[in-house]
Short mmCIF file of N, CA, C and O in Angstrom, two decimals:
data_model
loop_
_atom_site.label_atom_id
_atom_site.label_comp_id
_atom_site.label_asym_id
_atom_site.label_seq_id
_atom_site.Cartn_x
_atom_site.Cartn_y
_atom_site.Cartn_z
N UNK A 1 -30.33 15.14 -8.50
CA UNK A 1 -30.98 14.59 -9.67
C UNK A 1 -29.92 13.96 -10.56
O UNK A 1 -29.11 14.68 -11.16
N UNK A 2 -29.91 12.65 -10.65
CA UNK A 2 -29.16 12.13 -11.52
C UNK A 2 -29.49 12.10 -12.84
O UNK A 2 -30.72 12.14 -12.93
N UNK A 3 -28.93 12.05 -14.03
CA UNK A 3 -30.16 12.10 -15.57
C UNK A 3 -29.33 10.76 -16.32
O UNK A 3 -29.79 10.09 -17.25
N UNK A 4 -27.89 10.56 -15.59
CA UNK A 4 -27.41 9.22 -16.35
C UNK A 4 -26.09 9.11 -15.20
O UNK A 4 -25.92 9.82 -14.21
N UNK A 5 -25.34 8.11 -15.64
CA UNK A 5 -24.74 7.41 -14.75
C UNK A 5 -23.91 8.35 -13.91
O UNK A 5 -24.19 8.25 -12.71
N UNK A 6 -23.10 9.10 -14.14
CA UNK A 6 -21.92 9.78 -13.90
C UNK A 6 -22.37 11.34 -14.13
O UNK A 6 -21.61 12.28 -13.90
N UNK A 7 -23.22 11.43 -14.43
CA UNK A 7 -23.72 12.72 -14.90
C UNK A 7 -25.10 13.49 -13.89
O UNK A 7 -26.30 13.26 -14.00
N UNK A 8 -24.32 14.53 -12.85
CA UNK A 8 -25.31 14.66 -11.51
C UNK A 8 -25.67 16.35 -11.47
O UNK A 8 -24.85 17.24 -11.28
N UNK A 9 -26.91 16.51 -11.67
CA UNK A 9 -27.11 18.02 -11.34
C UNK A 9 -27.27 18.03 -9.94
O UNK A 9 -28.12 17.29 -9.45
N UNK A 10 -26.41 18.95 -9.05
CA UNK A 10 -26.48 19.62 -7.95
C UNK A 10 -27.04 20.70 -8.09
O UNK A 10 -27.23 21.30 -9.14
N UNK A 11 -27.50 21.19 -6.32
CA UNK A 11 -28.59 22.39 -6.13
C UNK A 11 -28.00 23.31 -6.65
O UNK A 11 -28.55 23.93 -7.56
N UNK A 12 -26.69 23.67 -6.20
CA UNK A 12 -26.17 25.42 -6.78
C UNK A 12 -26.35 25.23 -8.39
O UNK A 12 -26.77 26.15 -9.10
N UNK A 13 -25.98 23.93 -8.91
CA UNK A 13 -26.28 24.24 -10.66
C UNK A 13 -27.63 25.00 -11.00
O UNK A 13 -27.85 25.92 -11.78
N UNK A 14 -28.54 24.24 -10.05
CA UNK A 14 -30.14 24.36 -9.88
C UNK A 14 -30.79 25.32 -9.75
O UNK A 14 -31.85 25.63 -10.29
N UNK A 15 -29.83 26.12 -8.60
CA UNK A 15 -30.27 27.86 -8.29
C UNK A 15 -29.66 28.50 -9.10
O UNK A 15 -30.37 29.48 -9.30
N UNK A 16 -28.21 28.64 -10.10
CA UNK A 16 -27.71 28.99 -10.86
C UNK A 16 -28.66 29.06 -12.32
O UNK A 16 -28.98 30.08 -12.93
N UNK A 17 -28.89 28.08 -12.55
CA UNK A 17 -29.87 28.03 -13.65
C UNK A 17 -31.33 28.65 -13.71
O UNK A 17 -31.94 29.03 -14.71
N UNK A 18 -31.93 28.63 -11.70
CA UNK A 18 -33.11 29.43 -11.68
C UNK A 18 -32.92 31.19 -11.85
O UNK A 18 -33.58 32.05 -12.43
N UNK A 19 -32.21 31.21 -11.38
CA UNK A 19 -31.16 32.61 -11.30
C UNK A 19 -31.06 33.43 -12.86
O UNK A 19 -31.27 34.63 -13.04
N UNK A 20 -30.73 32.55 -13.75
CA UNK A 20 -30.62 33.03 -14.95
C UNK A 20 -31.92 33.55 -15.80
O UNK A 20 -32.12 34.38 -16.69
N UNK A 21 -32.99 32.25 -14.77
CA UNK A 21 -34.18 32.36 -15.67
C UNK A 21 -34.95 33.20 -15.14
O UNK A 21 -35.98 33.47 -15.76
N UNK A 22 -34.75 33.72 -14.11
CA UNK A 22 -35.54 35.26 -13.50
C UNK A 22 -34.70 36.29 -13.80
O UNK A 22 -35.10 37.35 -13.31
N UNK A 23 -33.62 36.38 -14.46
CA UNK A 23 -33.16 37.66 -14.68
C UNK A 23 -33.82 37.82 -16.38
O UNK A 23 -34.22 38.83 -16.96
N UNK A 24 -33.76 36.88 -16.69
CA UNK A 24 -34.51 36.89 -18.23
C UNK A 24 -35.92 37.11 -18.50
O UNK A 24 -36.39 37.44 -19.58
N UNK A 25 -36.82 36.81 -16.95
CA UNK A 25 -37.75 37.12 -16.90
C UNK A 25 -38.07 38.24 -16.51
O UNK A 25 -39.24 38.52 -16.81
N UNK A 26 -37.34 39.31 -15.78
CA UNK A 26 -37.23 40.42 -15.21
C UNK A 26 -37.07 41.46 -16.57
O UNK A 26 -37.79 42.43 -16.83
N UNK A 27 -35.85 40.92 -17.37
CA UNK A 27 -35.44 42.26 -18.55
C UNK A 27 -36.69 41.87 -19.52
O UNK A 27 -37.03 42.83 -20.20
N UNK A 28 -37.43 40.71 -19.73
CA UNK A 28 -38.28 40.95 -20.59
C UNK A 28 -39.85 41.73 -19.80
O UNK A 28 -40.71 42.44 -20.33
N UNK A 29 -39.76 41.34 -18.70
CA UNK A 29 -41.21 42.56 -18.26
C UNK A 29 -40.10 43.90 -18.32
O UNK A 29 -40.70 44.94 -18.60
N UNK A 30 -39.07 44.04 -18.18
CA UNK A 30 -38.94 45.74 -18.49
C UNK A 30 -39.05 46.07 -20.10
O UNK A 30 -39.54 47.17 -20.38
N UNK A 31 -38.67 45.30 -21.08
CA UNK A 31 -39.04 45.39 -22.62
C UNK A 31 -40.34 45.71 -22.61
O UNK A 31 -40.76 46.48 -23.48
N UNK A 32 -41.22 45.16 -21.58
CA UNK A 32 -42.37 45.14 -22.01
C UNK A 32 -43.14 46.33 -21.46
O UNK A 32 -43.98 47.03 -22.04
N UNK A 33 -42.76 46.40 -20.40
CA UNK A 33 -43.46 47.75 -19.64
C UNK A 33 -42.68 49.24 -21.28
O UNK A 33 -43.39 49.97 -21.97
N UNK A 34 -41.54 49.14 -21.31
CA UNK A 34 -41.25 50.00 -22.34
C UNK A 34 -42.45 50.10 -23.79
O UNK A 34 -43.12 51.06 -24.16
N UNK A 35 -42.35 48.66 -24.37
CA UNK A 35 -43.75 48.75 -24.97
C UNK A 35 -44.85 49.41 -24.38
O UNK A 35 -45.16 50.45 -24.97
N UNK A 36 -45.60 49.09 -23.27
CA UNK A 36 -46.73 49.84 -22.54
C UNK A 36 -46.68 51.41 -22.86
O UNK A 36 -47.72 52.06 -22.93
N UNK A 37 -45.24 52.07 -23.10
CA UNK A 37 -44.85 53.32 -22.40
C UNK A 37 -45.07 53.49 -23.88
O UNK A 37 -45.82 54.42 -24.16
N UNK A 38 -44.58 52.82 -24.90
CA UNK A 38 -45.30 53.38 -26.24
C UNK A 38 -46.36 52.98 -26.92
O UNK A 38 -46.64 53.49 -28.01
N UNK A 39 -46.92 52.25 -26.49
CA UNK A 39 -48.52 52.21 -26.81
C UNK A 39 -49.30 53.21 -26.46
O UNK A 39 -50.23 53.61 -27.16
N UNK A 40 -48.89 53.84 -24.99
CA UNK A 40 -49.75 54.79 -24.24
C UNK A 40 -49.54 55.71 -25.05
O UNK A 40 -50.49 56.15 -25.70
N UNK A 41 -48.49 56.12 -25.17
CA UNK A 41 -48.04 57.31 -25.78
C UNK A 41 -48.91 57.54 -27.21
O UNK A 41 -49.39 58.63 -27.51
N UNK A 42 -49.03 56.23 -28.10
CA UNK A 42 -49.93 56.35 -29.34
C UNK A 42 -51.16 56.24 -29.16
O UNK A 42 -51.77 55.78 -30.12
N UNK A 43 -51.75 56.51 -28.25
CA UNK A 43 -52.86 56.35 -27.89
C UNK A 43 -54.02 57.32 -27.40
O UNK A 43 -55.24 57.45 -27.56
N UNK A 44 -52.83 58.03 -26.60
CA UNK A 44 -53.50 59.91 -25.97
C UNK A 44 -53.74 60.68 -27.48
O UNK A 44 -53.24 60.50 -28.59
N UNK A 45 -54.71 61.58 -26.95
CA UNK A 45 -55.01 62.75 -27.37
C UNK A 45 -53.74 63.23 -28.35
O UNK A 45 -54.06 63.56 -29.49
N UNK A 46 -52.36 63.30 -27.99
CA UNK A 46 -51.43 64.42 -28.52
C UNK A 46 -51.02 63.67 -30.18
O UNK A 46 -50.76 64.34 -31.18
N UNK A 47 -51.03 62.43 -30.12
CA UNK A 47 -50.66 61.85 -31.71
C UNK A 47 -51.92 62.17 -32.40
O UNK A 47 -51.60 61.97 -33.57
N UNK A 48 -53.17 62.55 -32.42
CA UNK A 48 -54.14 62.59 -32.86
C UNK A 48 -54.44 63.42 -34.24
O UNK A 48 -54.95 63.30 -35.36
N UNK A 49 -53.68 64.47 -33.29
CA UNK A 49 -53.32 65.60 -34.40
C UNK A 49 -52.55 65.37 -35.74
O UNK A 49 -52.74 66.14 -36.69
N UNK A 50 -51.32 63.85 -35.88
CA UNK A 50 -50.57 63.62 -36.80
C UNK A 50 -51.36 62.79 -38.00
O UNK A 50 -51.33 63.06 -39.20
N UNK A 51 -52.21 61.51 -37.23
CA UNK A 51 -52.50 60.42 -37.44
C UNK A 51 -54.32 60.96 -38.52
O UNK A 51 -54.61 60.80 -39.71
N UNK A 52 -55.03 61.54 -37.43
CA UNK A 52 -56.64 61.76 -37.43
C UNK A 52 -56.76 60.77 -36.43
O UNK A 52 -56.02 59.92 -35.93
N UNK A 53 -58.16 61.23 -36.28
CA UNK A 53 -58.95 61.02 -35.03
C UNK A 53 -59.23 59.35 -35.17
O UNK A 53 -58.93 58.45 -34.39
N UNK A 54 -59.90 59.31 -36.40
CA UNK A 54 -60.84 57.72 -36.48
C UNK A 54 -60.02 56.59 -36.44
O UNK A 54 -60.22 55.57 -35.79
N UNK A 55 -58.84 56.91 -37.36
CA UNK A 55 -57.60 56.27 -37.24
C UNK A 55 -56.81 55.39 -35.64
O UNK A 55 -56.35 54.28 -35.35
N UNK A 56 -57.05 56.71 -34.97
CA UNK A 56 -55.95 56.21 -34.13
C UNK A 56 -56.96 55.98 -33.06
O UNK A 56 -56.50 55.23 -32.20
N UNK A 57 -58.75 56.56 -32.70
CA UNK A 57 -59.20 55.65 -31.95
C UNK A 57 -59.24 54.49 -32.04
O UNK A 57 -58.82 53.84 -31.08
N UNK A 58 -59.77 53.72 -33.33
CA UNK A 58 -60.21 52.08 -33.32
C UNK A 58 -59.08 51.57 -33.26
O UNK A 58 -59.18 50.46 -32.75
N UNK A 59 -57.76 51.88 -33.60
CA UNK A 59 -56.53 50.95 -33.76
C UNK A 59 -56.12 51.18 -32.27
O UNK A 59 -55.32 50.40 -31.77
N UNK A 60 -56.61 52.18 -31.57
CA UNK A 60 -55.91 52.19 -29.99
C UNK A 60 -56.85 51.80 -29.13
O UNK A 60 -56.53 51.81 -27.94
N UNK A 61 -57.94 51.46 -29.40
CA UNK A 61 -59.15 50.27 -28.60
C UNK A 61 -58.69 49.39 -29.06
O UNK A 61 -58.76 48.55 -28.17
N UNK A 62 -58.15 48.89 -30.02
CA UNK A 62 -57.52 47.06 -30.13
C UNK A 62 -56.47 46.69 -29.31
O UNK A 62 -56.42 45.67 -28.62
N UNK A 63 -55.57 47.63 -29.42
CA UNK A 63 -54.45 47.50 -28.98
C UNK A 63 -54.07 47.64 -27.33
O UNK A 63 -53.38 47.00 -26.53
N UNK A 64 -54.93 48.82 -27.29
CA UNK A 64 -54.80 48.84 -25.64
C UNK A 64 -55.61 47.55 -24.85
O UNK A 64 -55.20 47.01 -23.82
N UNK A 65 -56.95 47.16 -25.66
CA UNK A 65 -57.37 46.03 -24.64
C UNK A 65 -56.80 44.80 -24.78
O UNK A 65 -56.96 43.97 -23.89
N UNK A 66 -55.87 44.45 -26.21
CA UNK A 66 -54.77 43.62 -26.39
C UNK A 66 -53.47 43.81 -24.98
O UNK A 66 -53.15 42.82 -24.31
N UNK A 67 -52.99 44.91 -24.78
CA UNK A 67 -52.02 44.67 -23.74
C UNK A 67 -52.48 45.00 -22.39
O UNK A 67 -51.64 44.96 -21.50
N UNK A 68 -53.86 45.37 -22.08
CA UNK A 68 -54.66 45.18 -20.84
C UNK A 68 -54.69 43.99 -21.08
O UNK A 68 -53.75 43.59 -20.39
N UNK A 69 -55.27 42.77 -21.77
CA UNK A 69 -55.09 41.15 -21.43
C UNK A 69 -53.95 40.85 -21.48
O UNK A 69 -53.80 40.19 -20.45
N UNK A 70 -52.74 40.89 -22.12
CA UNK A 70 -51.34 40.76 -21.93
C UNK A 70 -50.71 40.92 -20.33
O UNK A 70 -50.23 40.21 -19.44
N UNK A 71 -51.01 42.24 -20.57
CA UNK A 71 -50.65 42.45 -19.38
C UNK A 71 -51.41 41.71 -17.93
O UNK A 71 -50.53 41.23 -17.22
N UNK A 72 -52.12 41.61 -17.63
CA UNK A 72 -53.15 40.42 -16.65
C UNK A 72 -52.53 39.17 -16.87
O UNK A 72 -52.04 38.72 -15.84
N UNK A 73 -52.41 38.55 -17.74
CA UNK A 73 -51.50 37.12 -17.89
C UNK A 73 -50.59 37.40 -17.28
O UNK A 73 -50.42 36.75 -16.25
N UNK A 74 -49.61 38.48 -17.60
CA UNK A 74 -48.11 38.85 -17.20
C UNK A 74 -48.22 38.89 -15.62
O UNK A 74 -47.37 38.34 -14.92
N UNK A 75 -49.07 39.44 -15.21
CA UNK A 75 -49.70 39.63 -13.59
C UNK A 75 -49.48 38.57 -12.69
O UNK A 75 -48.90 38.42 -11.61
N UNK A 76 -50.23 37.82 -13.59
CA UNK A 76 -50.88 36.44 -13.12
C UNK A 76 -48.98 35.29 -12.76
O UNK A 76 -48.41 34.73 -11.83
N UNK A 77 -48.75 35.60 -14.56
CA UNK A 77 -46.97 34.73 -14.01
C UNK A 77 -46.35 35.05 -13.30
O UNK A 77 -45.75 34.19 -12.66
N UNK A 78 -46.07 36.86 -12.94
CA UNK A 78 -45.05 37.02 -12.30
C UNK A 78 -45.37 36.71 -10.21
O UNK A 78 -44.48 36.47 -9.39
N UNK A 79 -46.79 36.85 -9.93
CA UNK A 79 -47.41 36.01 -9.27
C UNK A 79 -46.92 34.66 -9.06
O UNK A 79 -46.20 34.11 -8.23
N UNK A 80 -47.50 34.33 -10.03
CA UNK A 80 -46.32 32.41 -9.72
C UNK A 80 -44.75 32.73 -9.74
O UNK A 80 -44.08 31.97 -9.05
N UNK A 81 -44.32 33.37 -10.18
CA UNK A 81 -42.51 33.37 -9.88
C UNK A 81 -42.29 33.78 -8.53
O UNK A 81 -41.45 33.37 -7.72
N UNK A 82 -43.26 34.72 -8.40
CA UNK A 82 -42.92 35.21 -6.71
C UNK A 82 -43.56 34.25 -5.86
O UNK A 82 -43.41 34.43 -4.65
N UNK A 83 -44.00 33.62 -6.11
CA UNK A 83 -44.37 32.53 -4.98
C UNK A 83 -43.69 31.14 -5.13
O UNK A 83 -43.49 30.39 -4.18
N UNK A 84 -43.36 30.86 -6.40
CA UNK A 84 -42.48 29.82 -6.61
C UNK A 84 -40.89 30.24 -6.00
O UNK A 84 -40.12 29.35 -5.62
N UNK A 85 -40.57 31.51 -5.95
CA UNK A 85 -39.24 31.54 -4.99
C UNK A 85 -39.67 31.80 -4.06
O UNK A 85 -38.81 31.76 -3.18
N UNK A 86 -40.72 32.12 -3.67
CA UNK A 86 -40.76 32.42 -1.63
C UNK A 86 -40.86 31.35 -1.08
O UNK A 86 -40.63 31.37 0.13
N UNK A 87 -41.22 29.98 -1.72
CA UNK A 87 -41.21 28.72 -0.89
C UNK A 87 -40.05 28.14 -0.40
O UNK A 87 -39.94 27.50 0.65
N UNK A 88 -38.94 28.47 -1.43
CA UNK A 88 -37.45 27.99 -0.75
C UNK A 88 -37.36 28.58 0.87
O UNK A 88 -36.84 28.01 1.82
N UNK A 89 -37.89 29.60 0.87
CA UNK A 89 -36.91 31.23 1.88
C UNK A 89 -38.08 30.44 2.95
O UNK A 89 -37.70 30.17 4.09
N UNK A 90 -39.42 30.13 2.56
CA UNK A 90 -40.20 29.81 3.77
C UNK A 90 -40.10 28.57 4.19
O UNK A 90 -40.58 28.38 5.30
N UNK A 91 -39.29 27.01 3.27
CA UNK A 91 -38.91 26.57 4.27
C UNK A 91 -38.13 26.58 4.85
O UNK A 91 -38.10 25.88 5.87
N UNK A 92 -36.90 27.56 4.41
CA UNK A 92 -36.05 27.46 5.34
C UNK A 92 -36.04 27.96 6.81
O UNK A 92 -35.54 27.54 7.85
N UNK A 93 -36.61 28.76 6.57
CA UNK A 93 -36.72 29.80 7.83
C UNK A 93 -38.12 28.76 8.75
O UNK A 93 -38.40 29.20 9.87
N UNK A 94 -38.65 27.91 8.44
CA UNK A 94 -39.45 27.00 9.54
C UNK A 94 -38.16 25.95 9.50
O UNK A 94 -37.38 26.41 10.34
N UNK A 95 -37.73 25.07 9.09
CA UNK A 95 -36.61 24.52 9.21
C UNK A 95 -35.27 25.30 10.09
O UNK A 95 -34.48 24.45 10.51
N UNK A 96 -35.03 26.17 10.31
CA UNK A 96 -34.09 26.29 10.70
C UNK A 96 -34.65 27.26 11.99
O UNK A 96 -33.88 28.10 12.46
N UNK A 97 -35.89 27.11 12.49
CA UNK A 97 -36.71 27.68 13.48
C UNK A 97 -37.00 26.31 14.35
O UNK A 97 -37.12 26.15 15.56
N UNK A 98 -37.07 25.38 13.23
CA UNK A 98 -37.36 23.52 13.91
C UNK A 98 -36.15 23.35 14.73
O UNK A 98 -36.09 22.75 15.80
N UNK A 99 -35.15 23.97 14.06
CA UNK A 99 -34.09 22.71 14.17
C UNK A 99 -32.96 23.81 15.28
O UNK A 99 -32.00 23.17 15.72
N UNK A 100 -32.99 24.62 15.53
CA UNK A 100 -32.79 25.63 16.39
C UNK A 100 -32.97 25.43 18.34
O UNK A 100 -32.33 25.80 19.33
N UNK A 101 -34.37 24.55 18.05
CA UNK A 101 -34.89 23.71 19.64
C UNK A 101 -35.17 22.22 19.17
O UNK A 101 -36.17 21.54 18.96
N UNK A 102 -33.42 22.01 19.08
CA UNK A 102 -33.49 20.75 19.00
C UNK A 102 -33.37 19.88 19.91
O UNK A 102 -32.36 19.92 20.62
N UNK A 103 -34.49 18.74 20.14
CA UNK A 103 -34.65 17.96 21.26
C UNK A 103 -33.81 16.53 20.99
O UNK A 103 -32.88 16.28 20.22
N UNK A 104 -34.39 15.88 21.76
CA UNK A 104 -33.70 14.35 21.81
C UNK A 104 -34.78 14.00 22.04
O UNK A 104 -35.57 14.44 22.88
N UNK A 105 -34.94 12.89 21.05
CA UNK A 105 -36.07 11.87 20.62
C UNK A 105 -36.04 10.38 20.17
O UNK A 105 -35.68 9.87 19.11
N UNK A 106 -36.49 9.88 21.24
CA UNK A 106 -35.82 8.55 21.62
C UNK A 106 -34.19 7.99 21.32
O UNK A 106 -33.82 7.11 20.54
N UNK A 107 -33.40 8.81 22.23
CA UNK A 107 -32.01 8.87 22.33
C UNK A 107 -31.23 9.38 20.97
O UNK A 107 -30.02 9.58 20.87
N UNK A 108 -31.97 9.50 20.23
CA UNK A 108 -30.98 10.01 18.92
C UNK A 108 -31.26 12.01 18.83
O UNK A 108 -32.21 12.65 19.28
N UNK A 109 -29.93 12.53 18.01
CA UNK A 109 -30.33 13.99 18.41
C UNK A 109 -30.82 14.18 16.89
O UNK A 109 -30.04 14.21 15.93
N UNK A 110 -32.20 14.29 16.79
CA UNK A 110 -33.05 14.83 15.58
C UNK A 110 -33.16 16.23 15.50
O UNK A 110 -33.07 16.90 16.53
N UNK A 111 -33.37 16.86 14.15
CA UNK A 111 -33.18 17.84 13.83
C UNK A 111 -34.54 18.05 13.28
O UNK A 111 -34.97 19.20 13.31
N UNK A 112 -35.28 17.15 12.79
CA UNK A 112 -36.67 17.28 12.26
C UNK A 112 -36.75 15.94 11.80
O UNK A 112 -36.09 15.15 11.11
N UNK A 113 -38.32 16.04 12.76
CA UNK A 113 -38.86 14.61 12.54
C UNK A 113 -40.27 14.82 11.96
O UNK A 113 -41.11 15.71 12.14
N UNK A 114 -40.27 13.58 11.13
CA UNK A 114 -41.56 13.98 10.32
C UNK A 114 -42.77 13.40 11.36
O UNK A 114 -43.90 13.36 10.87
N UNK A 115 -42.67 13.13 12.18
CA UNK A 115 -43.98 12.53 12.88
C UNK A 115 -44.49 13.92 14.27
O UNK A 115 -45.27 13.84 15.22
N UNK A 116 -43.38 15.40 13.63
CA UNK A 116 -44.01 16.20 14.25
C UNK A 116 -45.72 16.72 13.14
O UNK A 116 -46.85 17.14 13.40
N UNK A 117 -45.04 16.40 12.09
CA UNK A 117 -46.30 16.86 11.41
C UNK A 117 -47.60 16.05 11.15
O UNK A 117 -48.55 16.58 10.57
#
């Protein structure tokens, strides 16, 4: 990808930069699962006793079905991240399964030809 004259992003910059952005995506679902771990916690039976009862039901029906939909979105992205990196790994591994029984096709030695597909 060129963006100006002299100025060229290569792949390792590319995986370097994807690299960064799944580890950032990784420590923030663990921030977040930690949240989960204290929501739950304000939510059971045992804070009940500090808070009262009426209190900490209605504010822990908002909240919990607030990070039950949170959480389902979160589901849903980390879904697309895992499938947005398994496509690299799956073509390689058909690519390098292609190109492994490599023939000769009309005298030149091809490695993958698009008119197999």
């Amino acid at each position: 990808m060129a963006r100006t004259a002299g100025d060229t992003l290569d792949v390792f910059t590319m995986i370097d930069i994807f690299k960064y952005v799944i580890y950032g995506i990784a420590a923030a679902f663990f921030v977040y699962g930690i949240l989960l771990m204290v929501e739950g916690f304000f939510t059971t039976g045992a804070i009940k006793d500090l808070y009262g009862d009426f209190k900490i039901t209605t504010c822990g029906r908002c909240v919990s079905a607030w990070f039950i939909m949170l959480t389902y979105l979160f589901m849903l992205a980390w879904l697309g991240v895992t499938a947005f990196t398994s496509l690299p790994v799956y073509m390689y591994f058909n690519l390098w399964t292609i190109c492994r029984n490599t023939t000769l096709v009309e005298g030149a030695n091809l490695c993958l030809d698009l008119r197999q597909f």
